[in-house]
Short mmCIF file of C-alpha atoms in Angstrom, two decimals:
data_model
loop_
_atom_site.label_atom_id
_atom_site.label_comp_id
_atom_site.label_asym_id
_atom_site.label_seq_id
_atom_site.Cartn_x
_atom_site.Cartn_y
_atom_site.Cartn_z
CA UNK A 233 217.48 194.90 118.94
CA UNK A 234 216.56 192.18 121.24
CA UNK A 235 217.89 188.92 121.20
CA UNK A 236 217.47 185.07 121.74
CA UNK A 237 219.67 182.67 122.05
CA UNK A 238 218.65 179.26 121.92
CA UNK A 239 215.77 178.33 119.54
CA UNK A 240 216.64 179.81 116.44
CA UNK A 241 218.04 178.36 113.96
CA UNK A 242 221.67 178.78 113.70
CA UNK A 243 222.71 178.86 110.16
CA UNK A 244 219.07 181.98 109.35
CA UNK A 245 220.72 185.07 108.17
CA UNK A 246 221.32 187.43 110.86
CA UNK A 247 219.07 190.27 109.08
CA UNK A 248 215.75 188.11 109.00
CA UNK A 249 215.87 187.37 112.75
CA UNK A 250 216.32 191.26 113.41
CA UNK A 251 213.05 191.70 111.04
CA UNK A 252 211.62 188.92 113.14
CA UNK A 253 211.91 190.50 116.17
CA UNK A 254 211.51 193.95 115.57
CA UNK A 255 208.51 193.70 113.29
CA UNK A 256 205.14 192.02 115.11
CA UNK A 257 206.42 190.97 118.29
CA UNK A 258 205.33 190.74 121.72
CA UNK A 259 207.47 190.07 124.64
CA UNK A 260 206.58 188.26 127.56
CA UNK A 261 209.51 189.18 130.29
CA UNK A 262 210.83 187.09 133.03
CA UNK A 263 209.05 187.01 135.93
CA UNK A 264 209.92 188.87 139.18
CA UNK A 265 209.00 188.86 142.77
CA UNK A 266 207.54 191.85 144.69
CA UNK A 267 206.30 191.93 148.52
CA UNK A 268 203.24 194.06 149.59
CA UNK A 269 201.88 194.28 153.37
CA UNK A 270 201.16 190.60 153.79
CA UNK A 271 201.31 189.13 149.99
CA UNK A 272 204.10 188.20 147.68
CA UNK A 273 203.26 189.07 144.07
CA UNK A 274 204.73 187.47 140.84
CA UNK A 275 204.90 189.34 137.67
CA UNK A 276 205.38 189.56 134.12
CA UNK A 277 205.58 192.35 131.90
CA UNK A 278 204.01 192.31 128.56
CA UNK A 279 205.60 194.59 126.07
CA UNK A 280 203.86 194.81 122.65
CA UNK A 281 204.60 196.65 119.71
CA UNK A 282 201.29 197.79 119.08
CA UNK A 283 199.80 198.74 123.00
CA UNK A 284 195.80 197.84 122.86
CA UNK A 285 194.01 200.66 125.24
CA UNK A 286 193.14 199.39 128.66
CA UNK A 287 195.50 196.64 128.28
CA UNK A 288 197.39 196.26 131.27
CA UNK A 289 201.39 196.49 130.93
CA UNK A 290 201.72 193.38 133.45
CA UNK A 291 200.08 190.04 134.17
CA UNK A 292 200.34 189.19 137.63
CA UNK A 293 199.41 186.65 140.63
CA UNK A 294 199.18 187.43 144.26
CA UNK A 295 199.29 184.97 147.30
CA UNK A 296 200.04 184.85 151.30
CA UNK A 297 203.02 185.74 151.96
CA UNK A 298 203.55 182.29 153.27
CA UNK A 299 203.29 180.54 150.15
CA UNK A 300 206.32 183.43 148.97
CA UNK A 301 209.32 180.08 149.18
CA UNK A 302 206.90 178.40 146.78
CA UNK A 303 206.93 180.50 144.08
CA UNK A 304 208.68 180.10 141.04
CA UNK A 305 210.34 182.50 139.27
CA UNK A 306 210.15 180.27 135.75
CA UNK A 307 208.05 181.36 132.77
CA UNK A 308 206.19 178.48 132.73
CA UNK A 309 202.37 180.36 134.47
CA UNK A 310 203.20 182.87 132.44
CA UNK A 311 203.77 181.97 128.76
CA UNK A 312 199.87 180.37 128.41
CA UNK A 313 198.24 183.36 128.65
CA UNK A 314 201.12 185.59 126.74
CA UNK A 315 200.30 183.24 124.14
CA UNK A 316 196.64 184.16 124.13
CA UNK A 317 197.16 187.57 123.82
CA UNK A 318 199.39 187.52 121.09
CA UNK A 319 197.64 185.26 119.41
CA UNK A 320 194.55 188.15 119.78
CA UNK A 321 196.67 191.23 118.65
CA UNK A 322 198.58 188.97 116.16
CA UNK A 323 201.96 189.79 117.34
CA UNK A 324 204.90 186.41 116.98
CA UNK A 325 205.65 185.61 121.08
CA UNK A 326 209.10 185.75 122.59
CA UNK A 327 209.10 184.22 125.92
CA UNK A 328 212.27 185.59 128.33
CA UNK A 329 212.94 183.16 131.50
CA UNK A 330 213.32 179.46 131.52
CA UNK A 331 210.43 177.93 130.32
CA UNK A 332 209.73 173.33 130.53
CA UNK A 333 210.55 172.17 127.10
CA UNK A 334 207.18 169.95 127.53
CA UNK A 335 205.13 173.15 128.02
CA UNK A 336 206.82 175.08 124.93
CA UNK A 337 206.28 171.94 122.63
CA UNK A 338 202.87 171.32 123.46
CA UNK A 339 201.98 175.30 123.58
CA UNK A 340 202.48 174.84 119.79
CA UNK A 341 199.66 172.14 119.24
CA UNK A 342 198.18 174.63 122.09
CA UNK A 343 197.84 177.82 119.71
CA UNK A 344 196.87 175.18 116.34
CA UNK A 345 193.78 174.27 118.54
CA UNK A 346 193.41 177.45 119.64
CA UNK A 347 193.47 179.16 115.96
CA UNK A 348 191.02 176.33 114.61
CA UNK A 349 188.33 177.16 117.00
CA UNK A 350 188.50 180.66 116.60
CA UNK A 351 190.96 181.49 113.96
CA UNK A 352 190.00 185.44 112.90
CA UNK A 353 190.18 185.95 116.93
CA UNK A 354 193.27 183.70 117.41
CA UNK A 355 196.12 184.55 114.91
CA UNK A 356 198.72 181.55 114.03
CA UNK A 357 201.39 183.64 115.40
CA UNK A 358 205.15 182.37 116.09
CA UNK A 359 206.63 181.50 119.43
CA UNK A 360 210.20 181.84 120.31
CA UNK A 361 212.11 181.10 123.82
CA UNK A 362 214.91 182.23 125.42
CA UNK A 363 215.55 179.53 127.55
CA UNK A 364 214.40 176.05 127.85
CA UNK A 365 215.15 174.49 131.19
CA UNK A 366 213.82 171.41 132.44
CA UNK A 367 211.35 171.75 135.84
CA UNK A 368 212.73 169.23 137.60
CA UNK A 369 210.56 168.13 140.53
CA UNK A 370 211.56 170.09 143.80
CA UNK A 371 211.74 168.55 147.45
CA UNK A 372 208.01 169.39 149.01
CA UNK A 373 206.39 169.01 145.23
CA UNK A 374 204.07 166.59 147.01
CA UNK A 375 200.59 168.73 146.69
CA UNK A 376 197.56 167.37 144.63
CA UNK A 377 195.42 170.48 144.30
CA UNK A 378 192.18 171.49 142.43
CA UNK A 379 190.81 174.54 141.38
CA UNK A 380 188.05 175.63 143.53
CA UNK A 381 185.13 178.42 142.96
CA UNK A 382 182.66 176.89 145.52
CA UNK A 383 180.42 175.80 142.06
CA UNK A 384 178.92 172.37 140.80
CA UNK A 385 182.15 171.29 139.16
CA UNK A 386 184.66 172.18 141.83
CA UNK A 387 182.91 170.16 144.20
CA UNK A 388 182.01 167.32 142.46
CA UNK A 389 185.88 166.96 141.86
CA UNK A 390 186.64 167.48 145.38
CA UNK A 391 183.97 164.93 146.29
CA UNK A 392 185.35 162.77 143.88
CA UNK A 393 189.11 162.75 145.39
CA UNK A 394 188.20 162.53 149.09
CA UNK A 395 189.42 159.21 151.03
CA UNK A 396 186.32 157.57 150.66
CA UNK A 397 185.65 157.98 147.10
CA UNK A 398 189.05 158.19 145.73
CA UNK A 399 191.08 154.89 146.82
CA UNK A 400 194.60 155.85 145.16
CA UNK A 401 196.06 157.97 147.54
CA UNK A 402 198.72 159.76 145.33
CA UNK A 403 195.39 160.99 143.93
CA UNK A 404 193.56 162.08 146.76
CA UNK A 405 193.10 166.11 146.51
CA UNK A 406 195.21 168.33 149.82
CA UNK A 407 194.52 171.64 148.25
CA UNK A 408 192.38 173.56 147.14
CA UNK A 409 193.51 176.51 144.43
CA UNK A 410 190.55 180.08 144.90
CA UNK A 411 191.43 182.72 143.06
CA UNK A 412 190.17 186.24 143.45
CA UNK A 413 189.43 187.77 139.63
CA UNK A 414 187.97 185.38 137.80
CA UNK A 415 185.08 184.47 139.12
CA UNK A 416 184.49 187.62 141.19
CA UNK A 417 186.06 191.14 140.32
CA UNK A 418 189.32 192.15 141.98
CA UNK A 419 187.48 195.41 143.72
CA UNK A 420 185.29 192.91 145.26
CA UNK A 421 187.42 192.01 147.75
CA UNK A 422 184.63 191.56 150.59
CA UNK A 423 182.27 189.13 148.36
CA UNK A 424 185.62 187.44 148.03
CA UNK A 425 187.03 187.39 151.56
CA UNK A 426 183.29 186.35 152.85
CA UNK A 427 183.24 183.39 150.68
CA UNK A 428 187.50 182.45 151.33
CA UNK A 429 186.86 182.46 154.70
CA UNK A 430 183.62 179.92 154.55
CA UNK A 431 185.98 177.90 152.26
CA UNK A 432 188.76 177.89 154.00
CA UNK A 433 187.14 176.46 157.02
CA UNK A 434 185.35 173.84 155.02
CA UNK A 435 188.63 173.09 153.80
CA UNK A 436 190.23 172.86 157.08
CA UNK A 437 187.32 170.60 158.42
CA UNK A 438 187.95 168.21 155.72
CA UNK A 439 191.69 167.85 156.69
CA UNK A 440 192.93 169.63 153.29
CA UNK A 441 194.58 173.41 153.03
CA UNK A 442 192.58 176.23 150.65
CA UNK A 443 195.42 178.38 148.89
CA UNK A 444 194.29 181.99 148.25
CA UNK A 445 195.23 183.50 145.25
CA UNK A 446 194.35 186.97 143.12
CA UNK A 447 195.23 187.79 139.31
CA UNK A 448 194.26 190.48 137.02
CA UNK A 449 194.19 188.44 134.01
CA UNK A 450 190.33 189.16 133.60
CA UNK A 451 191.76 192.93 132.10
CA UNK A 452 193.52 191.24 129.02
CA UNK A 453 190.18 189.27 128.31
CA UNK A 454 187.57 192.29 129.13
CA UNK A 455 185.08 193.18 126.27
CA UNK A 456 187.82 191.57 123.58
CA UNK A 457 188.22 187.88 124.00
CA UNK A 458 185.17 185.46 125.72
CA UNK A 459 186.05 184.87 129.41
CA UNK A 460 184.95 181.40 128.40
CA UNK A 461 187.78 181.08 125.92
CA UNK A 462 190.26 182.68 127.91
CA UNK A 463 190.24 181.07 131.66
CA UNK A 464 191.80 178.58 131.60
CA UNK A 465 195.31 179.75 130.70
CA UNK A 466 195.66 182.60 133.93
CA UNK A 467 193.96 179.27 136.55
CA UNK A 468 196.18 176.87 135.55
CA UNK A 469 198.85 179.39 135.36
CA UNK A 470 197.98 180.61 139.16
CA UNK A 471 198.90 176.61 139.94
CA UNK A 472 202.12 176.70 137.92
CA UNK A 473 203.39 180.04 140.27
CA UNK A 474 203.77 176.69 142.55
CA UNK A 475 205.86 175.01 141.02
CA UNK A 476 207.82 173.77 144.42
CA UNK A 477 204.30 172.76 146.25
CA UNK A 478 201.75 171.83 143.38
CA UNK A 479 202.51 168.10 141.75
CA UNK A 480 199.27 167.61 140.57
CA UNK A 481 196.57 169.80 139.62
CA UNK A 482 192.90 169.14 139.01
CA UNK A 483 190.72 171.40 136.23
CA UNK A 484 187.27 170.30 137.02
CA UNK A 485 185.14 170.09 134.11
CA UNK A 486 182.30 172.31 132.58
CA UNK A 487 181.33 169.72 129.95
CA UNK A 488 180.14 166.17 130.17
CA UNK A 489 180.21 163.44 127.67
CA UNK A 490 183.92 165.10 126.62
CA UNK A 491 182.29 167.14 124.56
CA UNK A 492 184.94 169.10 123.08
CA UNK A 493 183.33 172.64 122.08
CA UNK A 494 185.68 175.54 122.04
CA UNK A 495 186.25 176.64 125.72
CA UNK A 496 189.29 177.21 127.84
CA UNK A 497 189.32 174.49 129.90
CA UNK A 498 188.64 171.20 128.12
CA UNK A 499 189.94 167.55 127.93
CA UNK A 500 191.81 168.36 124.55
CA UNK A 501 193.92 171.21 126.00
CA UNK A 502 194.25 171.37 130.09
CA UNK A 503 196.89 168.53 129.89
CA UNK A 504 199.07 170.74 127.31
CA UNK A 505 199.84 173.23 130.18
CA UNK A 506 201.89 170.45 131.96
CA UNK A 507 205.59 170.69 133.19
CA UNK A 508 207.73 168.22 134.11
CA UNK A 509 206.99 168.99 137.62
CA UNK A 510 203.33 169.32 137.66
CA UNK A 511 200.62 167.56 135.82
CA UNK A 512 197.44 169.23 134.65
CA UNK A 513 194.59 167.05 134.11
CA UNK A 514 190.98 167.59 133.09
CA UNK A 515 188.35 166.14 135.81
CA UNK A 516 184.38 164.84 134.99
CA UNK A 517 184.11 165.57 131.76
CA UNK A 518 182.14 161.86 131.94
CA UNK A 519 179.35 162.84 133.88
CA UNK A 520 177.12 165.57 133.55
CA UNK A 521 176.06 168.64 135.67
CA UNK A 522 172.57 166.92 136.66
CA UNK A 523 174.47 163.95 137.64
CA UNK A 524 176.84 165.89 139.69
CA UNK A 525 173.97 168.14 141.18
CA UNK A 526 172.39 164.79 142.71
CA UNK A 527 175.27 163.57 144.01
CA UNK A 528 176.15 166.70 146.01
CA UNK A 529 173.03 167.06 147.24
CA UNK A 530 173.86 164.42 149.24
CA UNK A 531 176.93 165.57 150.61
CA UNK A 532 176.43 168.24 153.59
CA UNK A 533 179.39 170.00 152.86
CA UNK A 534 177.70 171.71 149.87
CA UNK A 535 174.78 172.88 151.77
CA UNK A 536 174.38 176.73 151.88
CA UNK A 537 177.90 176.96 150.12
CA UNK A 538 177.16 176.10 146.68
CA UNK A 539 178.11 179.29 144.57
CA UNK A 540 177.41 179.05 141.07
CA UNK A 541 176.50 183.03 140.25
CA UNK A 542 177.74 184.71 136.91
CA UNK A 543 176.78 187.91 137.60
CA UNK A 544 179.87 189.52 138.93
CA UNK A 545 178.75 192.64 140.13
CA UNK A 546 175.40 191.24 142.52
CA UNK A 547 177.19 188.07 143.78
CA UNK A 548 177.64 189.00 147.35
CA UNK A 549 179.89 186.31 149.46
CA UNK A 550 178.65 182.85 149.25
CA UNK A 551 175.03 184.33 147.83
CA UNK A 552 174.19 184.35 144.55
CA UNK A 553 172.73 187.15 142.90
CA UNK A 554 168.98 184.44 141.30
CA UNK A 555 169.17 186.81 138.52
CA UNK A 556 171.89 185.37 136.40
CA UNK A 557 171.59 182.46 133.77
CA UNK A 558 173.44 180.30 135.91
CA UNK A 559 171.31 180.62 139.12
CA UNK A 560 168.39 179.91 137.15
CA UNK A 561 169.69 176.72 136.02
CA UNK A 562 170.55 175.82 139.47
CA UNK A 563 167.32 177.01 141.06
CA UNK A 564 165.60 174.95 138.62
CA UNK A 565 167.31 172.17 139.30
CA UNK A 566 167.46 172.20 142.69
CA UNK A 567 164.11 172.62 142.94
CA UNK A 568 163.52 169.48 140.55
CA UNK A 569 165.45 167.59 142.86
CA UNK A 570 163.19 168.95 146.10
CA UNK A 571 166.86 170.27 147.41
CA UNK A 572 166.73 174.03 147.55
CA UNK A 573 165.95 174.42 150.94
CA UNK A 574 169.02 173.03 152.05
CA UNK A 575 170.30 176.04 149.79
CA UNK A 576 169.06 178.87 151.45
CA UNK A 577 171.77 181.11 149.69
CA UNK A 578 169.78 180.75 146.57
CA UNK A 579 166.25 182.51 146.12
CA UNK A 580 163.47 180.00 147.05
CA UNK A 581 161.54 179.70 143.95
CA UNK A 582 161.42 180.32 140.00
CA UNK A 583 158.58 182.40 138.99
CA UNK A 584 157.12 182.98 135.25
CA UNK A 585 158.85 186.49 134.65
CA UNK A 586 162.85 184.73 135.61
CA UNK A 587 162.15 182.50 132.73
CA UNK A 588 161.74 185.40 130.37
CA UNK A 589 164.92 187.17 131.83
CA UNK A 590 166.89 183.83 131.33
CA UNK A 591 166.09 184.15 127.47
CA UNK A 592 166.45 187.10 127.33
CA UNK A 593 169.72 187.23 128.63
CA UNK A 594 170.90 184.94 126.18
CA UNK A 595 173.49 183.16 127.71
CA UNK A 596 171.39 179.98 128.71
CA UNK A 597 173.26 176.65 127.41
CA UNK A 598 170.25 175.27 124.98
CA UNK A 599 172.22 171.21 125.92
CA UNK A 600 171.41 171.72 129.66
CA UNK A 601 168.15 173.80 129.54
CA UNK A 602 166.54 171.02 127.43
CA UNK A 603 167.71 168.18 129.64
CA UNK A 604 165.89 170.10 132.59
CA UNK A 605 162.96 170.72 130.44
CA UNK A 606 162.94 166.84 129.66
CA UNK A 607 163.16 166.57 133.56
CA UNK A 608 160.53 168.58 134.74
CA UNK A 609 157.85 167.06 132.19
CA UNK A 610 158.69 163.83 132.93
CA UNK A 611 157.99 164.39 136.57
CA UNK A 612 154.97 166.52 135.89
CA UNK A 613 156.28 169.48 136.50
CA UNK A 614 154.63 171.04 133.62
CA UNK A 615 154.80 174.66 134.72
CA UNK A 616 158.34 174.42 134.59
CA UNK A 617 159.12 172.54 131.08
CA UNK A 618 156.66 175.45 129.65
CA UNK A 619 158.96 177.78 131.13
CA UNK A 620 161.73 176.95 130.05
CA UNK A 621 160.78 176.02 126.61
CA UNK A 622 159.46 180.06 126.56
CA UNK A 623 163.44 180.71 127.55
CA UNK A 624 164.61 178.67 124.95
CA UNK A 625 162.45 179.84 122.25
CA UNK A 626 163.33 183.90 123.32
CA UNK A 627 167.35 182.61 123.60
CA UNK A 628 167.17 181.30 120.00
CA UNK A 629 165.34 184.80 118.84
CA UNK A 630 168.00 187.22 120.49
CA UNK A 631 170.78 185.57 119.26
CA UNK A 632 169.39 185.52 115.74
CA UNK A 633 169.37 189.50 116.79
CA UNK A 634 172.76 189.95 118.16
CA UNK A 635 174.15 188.15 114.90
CA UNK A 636 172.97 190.72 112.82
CA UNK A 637 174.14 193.12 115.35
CA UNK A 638 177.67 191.78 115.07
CA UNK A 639 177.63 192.08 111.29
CA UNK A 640 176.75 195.83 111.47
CA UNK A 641 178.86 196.98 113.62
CA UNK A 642 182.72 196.73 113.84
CA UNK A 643 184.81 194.88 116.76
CA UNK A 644 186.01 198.30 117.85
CA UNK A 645 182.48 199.98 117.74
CA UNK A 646 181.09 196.66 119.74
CA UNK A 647 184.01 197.14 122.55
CA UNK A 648 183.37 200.28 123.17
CA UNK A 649 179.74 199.65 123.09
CA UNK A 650 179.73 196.50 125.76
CA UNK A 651 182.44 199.64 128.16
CA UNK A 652 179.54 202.05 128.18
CA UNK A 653 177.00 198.96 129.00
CA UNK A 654 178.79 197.56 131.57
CA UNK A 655 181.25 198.54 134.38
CA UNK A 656 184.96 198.02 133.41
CA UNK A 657 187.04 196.45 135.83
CA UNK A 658 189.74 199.05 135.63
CA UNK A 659 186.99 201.61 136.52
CA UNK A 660 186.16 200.15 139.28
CA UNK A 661 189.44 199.09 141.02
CA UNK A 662 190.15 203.20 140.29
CA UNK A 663 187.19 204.15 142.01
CA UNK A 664 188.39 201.84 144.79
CA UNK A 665 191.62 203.44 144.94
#
């Protein structure tokens, strides 16, 4: 029988916390610290009593081994995403380690959000902790970082906090937070290395430090839960592993207009991840992706670096693949804005048959297809509002098609469906082994 000693309530009949605990429950185990060659890892073991195949047993984060007197070996980057997964197999939480009190009582409005959006996928499950501890802030807690991919968003908020756009200087950005598996698989490590090392020495031209940092919390999301709805948890955790460095930490937004859709990273939920020590907060969720698109292609910085690609597996280093949903947008755009040649790690042009694949790939966001659309008749580019009017129209038909699809078949039949389809992770890091 396990135990835990400080939130329950005292005077509950011994018996019905044992049934608690034994019946239904995950538990997310305090973190430890383990060296490899040149990187420091930091790990938590998931133990569930129900295992999910091709779950991992562990959620962990790599970095540097420099960063290794950083680290912390709280529960606080870990809990987030522990929640998310128990909320998917529908198992009550236990979190083991100290955990901020601020974290665990906002994780609770956390997992109501959470279940509201999505509640068949995200079970109202129970959270219990075995220690809450206070993170006080630590001598050398001075960083203000932001998460970085090298896309529209990251920029723009790194644009936004440089010295001459950003004029309070406790909020002026000195990291930058890239983390290898989540935007680019883990056995990609030379896509990833090609574009850290461009970054790095952007970084380093600008004055500011790039942190490099690895999880493999894209294995607990794979096929099962949206990537979209489960990001946000393992990035903001990856800045939370810092607790000693990291005092503030930007999540630059997807969204404009604070347009609160279901997502992982949104101004309703990023500030919930706070500690006492480090504050999470959600960045340009007031100005759109155009908007932010103009202004950067004004800054040189962004010129043959911007890396937008969602296509995992044909992203190679800073270039993206021009056959994914979100190059097209970009192309398009750029192209709009007569800036794609300073882009040259994009294709050079959009043809008729790429606006056919982008419907057909159903993934194209109808809010920001439109407003391009709107953009290119208005400036008479009429080829291109035709074109992507024919994308919209095919989008709207094939997900008419995969909602019947999803009726038919069962979430179990649809998983392993989308494994034989596409190229598992775990497959691949094997192979690489």
């Amino acid at each position: 029988t396990q135990t835990c000693a400080v939130t329950f309530i005292v005077d509950q009949p011994v018996y019905l916390i044992e049934i608690w605990i034994l019946i239904f429950l995950m538990i997310a185990h305090a973190p430890i610290i383990t060296t490899k060659n040149d990187f420091v890892f930091l790990k938590s073991r998931f133990e569930m009593q129900k295992p999910i195949p091709y779950f991992p047993s562990e959620l962990w984060y790599r970095f540097p081994e420099p960063y290794a007197n950083h680290l912390s070996l709280r529960a606080d980057a870990f809990a987030p995403t522990a929640l998310l997964v128990a909320m998917f197999t529908g198992e009550n939480l236990l979190v083991r380690g100290a955990i901020s009190p601020l974290l665990a009582y906002n994780l609770l409005e956390y997992r109501n959000i959470y279940h509201s959006w999505q509640p068949n996928l995200f079970k109202k499950v129970d959270i219990k902790y075995e220690l809450l501890e206070q993170s006080s802030p630590p001598q050398g807690n001075t960083a203000v970082a932001t998460a970085f991919s090298g896309g529209v968003d990251s920029f723009y908020t790194l644009w936004a906090h440089r010295p001459e756009n950003q004029s309070i200087v406790e909020a002026q950005i000195t990291h930058g937070l890239f983390v290898h598996g989540l935007a680019l698989r883990l056995a990609d490590e030379v896509s990833y290395n090609i574009a850290a090392q461009a970054y790095s020495k952007l970084f380093k031209e600008l004055g500011l430090e790039l942190i490099q940092a690895a999880t493999n919390a894209y294995q607990f999301s794979e096929f099962r839960i949206n990537w979209t709805m489960f990001f946000g948890t393992p990035l903001i955790g990856a800045a939370l592993c810092l607790n000693s460095l990291i005092r503030q930490f930007y999540m630059p937004s997807s969204f404009s207009d604070f347009n609160i859709i279901p997502y992982g990273s949104s101004p309703l939920i990023d500030h919930l991840l706070s500690t006492e020590s480090t504050n999470i907060v959600h960045h340009g969720a007031s100005i759109s992706r155009t908007e932010k698109t103009i202004i950067l292609t004004n800054w040189p910085a962004t010129f043959h670096k911007l890396r937008v690609c969602a296509n995992k597996v044909r992203m190679n280093g800073l270039n993206n693949c021009g056959t994914c949903h979100k190059c097209y947008r970009m192309i398009t755009l750029l192209d709009l804005l007569k800036a794609l040649p300073n882009y040259s790690n994009f294709p050079k042009k959009m043809t008729p048959i790429p606006y056919v694949h982008w419907g057909l790939l159903n993934t194209l966001d109808p809010v920001t297809a439109k407003e391009l659309r709107n953009k290119a008749a208005s400036t008479g580019k009429i080829q291109v509002a035709f074109g992507i009017q024919v994308a919209l129209i095919i989008d709207f038909c094939v997900d008419r098609v995969i909602g019947v699809l999803k009726k038919i078949l069962s979430e179990e039949r649809l998983y392993q469906l989308k494994r034989k389809v596409y190229k598992p992770e775990t497959s691949l890091l094997e192979r690489e082994k």
